[in-house]
Short mmCIF file of N, CA and C and ligand atoms in Angstrom, two decimals:
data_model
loop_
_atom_site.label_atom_id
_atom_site.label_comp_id
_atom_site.label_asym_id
_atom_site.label_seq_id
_atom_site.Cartn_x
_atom_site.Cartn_y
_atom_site.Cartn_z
N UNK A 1 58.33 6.33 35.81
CA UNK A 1 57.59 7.25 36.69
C UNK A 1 56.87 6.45 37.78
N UNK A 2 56.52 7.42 38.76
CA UNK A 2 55.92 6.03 40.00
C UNK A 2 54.85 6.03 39.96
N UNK A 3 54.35 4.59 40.02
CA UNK A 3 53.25 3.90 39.50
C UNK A 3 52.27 5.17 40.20
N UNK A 4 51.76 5.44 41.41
CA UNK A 4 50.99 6.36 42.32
C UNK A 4 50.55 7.71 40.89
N UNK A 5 51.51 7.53 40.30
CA UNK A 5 50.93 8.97 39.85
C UNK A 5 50.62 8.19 37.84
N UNK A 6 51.14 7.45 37.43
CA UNK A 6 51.02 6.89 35.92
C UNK A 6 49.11 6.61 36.70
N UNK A 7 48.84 6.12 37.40
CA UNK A 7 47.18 5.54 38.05
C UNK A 7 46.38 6.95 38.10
N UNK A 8 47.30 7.73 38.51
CA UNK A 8 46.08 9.43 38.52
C UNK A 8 45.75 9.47 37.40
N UNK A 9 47.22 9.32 35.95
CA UNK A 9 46.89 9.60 35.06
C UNK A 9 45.73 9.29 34.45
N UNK A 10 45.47 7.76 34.37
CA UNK A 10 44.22 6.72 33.77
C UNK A 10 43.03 7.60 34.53
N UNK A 11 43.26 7.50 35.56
CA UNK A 11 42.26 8.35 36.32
C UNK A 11 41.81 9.36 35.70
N UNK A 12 42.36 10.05 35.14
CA UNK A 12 42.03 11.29 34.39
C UNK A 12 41.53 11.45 33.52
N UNK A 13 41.53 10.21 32.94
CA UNK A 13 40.37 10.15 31.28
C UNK A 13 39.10 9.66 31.80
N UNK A 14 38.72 9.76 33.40
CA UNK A 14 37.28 9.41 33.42
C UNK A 14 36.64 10.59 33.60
N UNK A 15 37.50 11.92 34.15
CA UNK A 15 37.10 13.21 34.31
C UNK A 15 35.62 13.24 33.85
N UNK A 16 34.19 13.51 34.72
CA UNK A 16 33.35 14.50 34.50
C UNK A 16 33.46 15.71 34.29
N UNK A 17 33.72 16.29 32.95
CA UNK A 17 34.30 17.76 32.96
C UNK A 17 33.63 18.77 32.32
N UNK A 18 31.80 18.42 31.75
CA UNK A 18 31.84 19.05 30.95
C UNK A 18 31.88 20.92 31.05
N UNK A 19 31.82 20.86 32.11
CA UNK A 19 31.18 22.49 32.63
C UNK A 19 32.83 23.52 32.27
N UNK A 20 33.91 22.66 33.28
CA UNK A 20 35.48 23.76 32.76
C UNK A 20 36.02 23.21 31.73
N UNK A 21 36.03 21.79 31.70
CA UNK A 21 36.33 21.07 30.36
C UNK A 21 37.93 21.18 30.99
N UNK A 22 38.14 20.90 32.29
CA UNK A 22 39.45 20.56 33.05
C UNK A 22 39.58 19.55 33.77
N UNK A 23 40.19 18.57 33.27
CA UNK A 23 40.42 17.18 34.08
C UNK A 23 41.19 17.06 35.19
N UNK A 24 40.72 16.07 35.73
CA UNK A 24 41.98 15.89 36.81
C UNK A 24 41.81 15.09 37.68
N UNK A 25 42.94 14.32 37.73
CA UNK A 25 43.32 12.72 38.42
C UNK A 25 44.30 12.59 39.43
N UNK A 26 43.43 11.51 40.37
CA UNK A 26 44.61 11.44 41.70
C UNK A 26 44.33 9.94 41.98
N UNK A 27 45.36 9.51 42.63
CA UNK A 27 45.44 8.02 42.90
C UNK A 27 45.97 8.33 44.27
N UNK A 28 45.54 7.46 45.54
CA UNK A 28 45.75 7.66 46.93
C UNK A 28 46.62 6.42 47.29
N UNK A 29 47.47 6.27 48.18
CA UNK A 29 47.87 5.06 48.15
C UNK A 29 47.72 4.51 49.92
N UNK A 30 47.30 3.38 50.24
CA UNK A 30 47.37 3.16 51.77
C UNK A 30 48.26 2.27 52.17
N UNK A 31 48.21 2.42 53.44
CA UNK A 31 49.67 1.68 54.34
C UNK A 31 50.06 0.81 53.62
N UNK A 32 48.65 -0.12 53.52
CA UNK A 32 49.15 -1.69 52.73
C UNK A 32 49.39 -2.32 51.55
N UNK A 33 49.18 -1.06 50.81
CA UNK A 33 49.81 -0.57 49.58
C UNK A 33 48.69 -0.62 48.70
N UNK A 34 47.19 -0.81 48.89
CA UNK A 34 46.38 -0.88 48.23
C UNK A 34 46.23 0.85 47.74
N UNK A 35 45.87 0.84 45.56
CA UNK A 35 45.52 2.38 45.57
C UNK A 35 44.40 2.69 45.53
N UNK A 36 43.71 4.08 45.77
CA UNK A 36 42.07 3.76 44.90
C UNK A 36 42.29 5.28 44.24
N UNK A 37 41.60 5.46 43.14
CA UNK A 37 41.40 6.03 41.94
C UNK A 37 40.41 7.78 42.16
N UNK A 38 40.48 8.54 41.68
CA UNK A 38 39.48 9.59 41.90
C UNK A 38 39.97 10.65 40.35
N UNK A 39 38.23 10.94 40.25
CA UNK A 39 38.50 12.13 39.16
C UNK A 39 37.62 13.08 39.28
N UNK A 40 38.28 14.42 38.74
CA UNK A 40 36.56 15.06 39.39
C UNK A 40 35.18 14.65 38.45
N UNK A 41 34.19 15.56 39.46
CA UNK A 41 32.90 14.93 38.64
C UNK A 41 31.92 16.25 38.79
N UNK A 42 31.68 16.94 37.60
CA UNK A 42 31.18 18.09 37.68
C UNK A 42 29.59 18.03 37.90
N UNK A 43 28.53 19.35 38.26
CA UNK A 43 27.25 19.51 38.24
C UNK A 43 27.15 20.80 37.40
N UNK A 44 25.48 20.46 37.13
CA UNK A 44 25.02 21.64 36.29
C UNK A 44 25.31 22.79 38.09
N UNK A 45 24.43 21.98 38.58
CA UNK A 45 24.55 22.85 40.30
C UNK A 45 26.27 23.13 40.42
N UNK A 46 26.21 23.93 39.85
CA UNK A 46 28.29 23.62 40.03
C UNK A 46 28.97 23.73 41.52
N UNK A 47 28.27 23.68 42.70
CA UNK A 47 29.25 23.58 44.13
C UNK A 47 28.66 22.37 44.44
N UNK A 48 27.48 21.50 43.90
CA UNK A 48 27.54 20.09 43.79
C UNK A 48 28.96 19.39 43.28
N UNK A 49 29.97 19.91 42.35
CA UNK A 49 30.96 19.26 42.15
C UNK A 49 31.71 19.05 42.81
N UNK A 50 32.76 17.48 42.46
CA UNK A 50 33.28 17.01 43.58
C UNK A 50 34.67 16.85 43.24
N UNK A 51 35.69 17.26 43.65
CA UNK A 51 37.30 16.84 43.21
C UNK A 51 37.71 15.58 43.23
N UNK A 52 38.71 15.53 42.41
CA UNK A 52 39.21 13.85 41.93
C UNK A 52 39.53 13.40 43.45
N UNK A 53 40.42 14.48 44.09
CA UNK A 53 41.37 13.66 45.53
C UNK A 53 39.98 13.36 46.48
N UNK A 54 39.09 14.04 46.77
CA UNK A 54 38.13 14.17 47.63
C UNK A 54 37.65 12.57 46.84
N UNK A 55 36.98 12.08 45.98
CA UNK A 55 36.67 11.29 45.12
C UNK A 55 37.63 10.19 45.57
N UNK A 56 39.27 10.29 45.16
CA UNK A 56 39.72 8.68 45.64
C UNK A 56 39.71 8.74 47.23
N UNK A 57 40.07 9.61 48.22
CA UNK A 57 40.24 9.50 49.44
C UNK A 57 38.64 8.76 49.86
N UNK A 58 37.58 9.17 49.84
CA UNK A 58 36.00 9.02 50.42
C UNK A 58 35.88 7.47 49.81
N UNK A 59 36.87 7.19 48.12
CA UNK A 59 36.66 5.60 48.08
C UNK A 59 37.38 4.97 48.94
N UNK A 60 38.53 5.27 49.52
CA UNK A 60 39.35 4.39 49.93
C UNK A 60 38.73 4.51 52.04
N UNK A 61 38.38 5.29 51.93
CA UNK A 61 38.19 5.41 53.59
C UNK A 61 36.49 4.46 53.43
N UNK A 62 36.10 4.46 52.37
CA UNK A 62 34.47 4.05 52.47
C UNK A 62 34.45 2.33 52.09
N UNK A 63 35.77 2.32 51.85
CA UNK A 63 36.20 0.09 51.50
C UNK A 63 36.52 0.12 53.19
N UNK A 64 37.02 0.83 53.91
CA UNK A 64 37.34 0.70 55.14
C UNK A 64 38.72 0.44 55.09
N UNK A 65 39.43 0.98 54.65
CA UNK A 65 41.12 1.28 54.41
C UNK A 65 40.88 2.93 54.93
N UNK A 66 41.37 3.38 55.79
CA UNK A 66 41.83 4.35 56.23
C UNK A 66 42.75 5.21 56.57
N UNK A 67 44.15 4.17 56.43
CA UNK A 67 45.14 4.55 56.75
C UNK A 67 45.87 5.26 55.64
N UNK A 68 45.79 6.04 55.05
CA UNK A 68 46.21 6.95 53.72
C UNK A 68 47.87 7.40 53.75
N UNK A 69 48.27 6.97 53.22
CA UNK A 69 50.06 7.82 53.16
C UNK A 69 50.27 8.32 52.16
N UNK A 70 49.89 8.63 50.55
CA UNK A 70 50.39 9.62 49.63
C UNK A 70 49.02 9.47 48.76
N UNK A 71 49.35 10.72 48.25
CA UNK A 71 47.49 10.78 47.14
C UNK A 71 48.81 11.46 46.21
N UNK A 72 48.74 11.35 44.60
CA UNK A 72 48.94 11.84 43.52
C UNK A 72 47.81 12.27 43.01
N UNK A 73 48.32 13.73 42.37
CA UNK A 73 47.43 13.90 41.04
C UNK A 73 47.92 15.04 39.76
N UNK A 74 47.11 14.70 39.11
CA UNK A 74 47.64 15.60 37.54
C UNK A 74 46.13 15.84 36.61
N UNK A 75 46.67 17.41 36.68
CA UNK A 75 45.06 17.69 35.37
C UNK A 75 45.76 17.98 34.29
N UNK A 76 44.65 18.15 33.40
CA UNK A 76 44.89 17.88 31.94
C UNK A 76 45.22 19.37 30.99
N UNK A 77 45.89 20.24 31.77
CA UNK A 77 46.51 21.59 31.38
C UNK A 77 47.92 21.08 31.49
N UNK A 78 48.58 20.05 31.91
CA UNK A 78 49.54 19.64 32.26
C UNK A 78 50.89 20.61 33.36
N UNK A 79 50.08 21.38 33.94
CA UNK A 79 50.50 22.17 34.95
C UNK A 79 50.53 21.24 36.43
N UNK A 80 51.31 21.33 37.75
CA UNK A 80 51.20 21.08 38.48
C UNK A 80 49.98 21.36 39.29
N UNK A 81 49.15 20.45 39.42
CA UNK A 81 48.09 20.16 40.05
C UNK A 81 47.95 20.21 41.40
N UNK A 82 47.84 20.94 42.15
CA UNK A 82 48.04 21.86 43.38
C UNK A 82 46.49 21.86 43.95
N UNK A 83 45.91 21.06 45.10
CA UNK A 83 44.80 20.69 45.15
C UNK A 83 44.00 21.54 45.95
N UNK A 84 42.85 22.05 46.02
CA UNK A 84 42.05 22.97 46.75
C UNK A 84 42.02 23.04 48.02
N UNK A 85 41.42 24.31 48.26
CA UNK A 85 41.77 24.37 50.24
C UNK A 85 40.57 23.39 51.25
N UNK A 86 39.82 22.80 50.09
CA UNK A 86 38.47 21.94 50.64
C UNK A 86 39.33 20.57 50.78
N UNK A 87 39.96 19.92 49.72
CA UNK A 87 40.23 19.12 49.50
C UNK A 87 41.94 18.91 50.65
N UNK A 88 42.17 20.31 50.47
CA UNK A 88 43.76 19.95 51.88
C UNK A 88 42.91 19.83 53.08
N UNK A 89 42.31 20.61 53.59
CA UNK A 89 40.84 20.54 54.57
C UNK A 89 40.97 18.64 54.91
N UNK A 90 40.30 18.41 54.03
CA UNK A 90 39.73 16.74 53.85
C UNK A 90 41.10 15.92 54.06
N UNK A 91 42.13 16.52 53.62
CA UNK A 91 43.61 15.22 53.26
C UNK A 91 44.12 15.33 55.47
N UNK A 92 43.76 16.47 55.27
CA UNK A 92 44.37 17.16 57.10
C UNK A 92 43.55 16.30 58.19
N UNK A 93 42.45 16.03 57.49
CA UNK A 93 41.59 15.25 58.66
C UNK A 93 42.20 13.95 57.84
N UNK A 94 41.67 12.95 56.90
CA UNK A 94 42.21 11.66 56.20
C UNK A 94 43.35 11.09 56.37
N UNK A 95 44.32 12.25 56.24
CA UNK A 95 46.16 11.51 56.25
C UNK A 95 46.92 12.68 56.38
N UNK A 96 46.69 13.14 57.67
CA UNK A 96 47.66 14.58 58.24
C UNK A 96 49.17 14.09 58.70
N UNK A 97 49.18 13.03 58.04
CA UNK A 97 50.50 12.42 57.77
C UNK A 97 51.42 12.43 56.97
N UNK A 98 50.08 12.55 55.74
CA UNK A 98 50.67 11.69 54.42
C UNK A 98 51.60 12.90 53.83
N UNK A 99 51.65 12.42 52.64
CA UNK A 99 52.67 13.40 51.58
C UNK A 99 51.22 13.60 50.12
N UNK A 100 51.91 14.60 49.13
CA UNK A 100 50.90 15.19 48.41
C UNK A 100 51.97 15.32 47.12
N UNK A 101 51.84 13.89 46.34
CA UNK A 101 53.11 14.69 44.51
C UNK A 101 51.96 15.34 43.66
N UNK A 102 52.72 16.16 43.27
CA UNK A 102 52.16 16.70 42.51
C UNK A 102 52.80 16.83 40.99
N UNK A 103 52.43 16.69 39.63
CA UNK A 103 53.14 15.93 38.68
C UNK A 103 52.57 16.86 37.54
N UNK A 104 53.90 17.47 37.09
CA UNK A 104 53.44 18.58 35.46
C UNK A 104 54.02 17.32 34.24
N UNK A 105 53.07 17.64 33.44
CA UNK A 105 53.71 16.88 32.19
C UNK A 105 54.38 17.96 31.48
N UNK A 106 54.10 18.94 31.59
CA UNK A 106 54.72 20.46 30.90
C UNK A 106 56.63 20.03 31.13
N UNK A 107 56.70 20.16 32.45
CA UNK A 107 57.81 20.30 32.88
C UNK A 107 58.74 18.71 32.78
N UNK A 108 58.07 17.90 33.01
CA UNK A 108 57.91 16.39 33.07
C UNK A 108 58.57 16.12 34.46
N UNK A 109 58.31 16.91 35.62
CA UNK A 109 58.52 16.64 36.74
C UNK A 109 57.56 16.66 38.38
N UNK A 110 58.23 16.35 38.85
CA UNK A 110 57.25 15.42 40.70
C UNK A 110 57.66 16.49 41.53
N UNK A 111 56.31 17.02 42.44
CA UNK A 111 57.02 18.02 42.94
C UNK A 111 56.32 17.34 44.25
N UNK A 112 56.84 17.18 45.60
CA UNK A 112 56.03 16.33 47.13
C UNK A 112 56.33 17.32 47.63
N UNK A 113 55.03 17.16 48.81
CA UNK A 113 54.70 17.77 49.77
C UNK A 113 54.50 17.16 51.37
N UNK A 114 53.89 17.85 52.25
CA UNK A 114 53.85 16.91 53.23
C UNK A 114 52.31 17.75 53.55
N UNK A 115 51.32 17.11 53.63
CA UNK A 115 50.08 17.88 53.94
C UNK A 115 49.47 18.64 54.61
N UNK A 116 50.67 18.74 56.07
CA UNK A 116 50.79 19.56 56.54
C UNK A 116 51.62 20.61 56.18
N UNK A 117 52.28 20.69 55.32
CA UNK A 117 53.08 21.70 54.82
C UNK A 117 52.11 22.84 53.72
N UNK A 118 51.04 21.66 53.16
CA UNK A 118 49.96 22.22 52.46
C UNK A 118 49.01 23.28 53.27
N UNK A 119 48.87 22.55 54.33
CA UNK A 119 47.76 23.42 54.91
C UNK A 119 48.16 23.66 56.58
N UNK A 120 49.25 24.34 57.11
CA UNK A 120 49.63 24.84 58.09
C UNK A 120 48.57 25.66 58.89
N UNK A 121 48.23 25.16 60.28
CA UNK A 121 47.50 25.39 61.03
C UNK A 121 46.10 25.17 60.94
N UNK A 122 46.08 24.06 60.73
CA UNK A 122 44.52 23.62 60.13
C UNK A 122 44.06 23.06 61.30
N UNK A 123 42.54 23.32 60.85
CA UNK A 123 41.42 22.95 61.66
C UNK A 123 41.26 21.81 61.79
N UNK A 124 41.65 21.18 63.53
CA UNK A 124 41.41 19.54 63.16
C UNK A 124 40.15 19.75 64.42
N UNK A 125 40.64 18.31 65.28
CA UNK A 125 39.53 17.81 66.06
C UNK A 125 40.00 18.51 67.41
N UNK A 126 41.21 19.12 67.32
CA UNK A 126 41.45 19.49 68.86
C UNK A 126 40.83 20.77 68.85
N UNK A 127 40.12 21.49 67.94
CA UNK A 127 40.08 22.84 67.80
C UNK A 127 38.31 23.05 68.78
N UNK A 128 38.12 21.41 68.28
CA UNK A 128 37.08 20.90 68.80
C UNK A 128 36.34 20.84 70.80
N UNK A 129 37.68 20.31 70.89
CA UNK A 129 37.77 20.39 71.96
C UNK A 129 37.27 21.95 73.22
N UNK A 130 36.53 20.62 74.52
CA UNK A 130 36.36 22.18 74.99
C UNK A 130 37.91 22.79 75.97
N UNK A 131 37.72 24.09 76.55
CA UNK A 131 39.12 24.75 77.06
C UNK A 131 38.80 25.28 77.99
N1 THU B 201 39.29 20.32 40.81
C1 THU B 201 39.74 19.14 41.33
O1 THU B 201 39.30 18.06 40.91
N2 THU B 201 40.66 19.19 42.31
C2 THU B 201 41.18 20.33 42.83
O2 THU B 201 41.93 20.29 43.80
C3 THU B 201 40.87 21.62 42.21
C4 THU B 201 39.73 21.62 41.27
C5 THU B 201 38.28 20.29 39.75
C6 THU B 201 36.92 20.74 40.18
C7 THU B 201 36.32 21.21 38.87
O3 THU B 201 35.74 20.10 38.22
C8 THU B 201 37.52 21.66 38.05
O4 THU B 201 38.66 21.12 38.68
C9 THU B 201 37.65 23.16 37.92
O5 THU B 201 37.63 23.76 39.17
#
């Protein structure tokens, strides 16, 4: 299996989960092939909580690696892990490049994306712009 996503896995036993008691792990990978790690991390304040991908992307952009090309992840229902509209939000600004696997142990299969395919017509910086 490719390494990008066996790293979400490990990732996934650090899950802060006690509130859904649902894990879930992503490993990001950058240009230069360095990965960094993310799991979510729950609050009693529960919209204080933070998603695993949001979690490895903010490590890897905050070492000052920025250049992001694929994030994996997998939670612990072993369903395809299909990541939130906050977190495609965040990947659209991070790596509106990259690609997005997504990995069932149910099924024991990789399903990729392209992040823009995730989140079609998203809000970037040109929206910003004045007209
Ligand atoms: N969660 C993630 O970590 N990533 C997602 O894309 C969806 C949801 C977490 C947040 C919370 O800890 C738990 O899954 C249930 O929503």
């Amino acid at each position: 299996m490719e390494e990008l996503i066996l790293t979400a896995i490990k990732a996934m036993s650090n899950a802060y989960s006690p509130y859904s008691n649902f894990k879930v792990g992503a490993a990001v990978l950058t240009e230069c092939g360095k990965m960094f790690t993310g799991c979510n991390i729950e609050n009693a304040s529960y919209p204080a909580t933070i998603c695993a991908e949001r979690v490895a992307m903010t490590k890897a952009v905050s070492e000052g690696y920025t250049n992001l090309v694929k994030i994996a992840i997998v939670c612990s229902n072993g369903d395809y892990a299909y990541p939130c509209g906050v977190c495609r939000q965040v990947m659209s600004e991070l790596m509106p490049d990259g690609e997005v696997l997504v990995y069932s142990s149910n099924e024991n299969k990789v399903k990729q994306y392209k992040v823009s395919e995730l989140l079609p017509y998203a809000f970037d910086k040109n929206n910003l712009e004045e007209k």
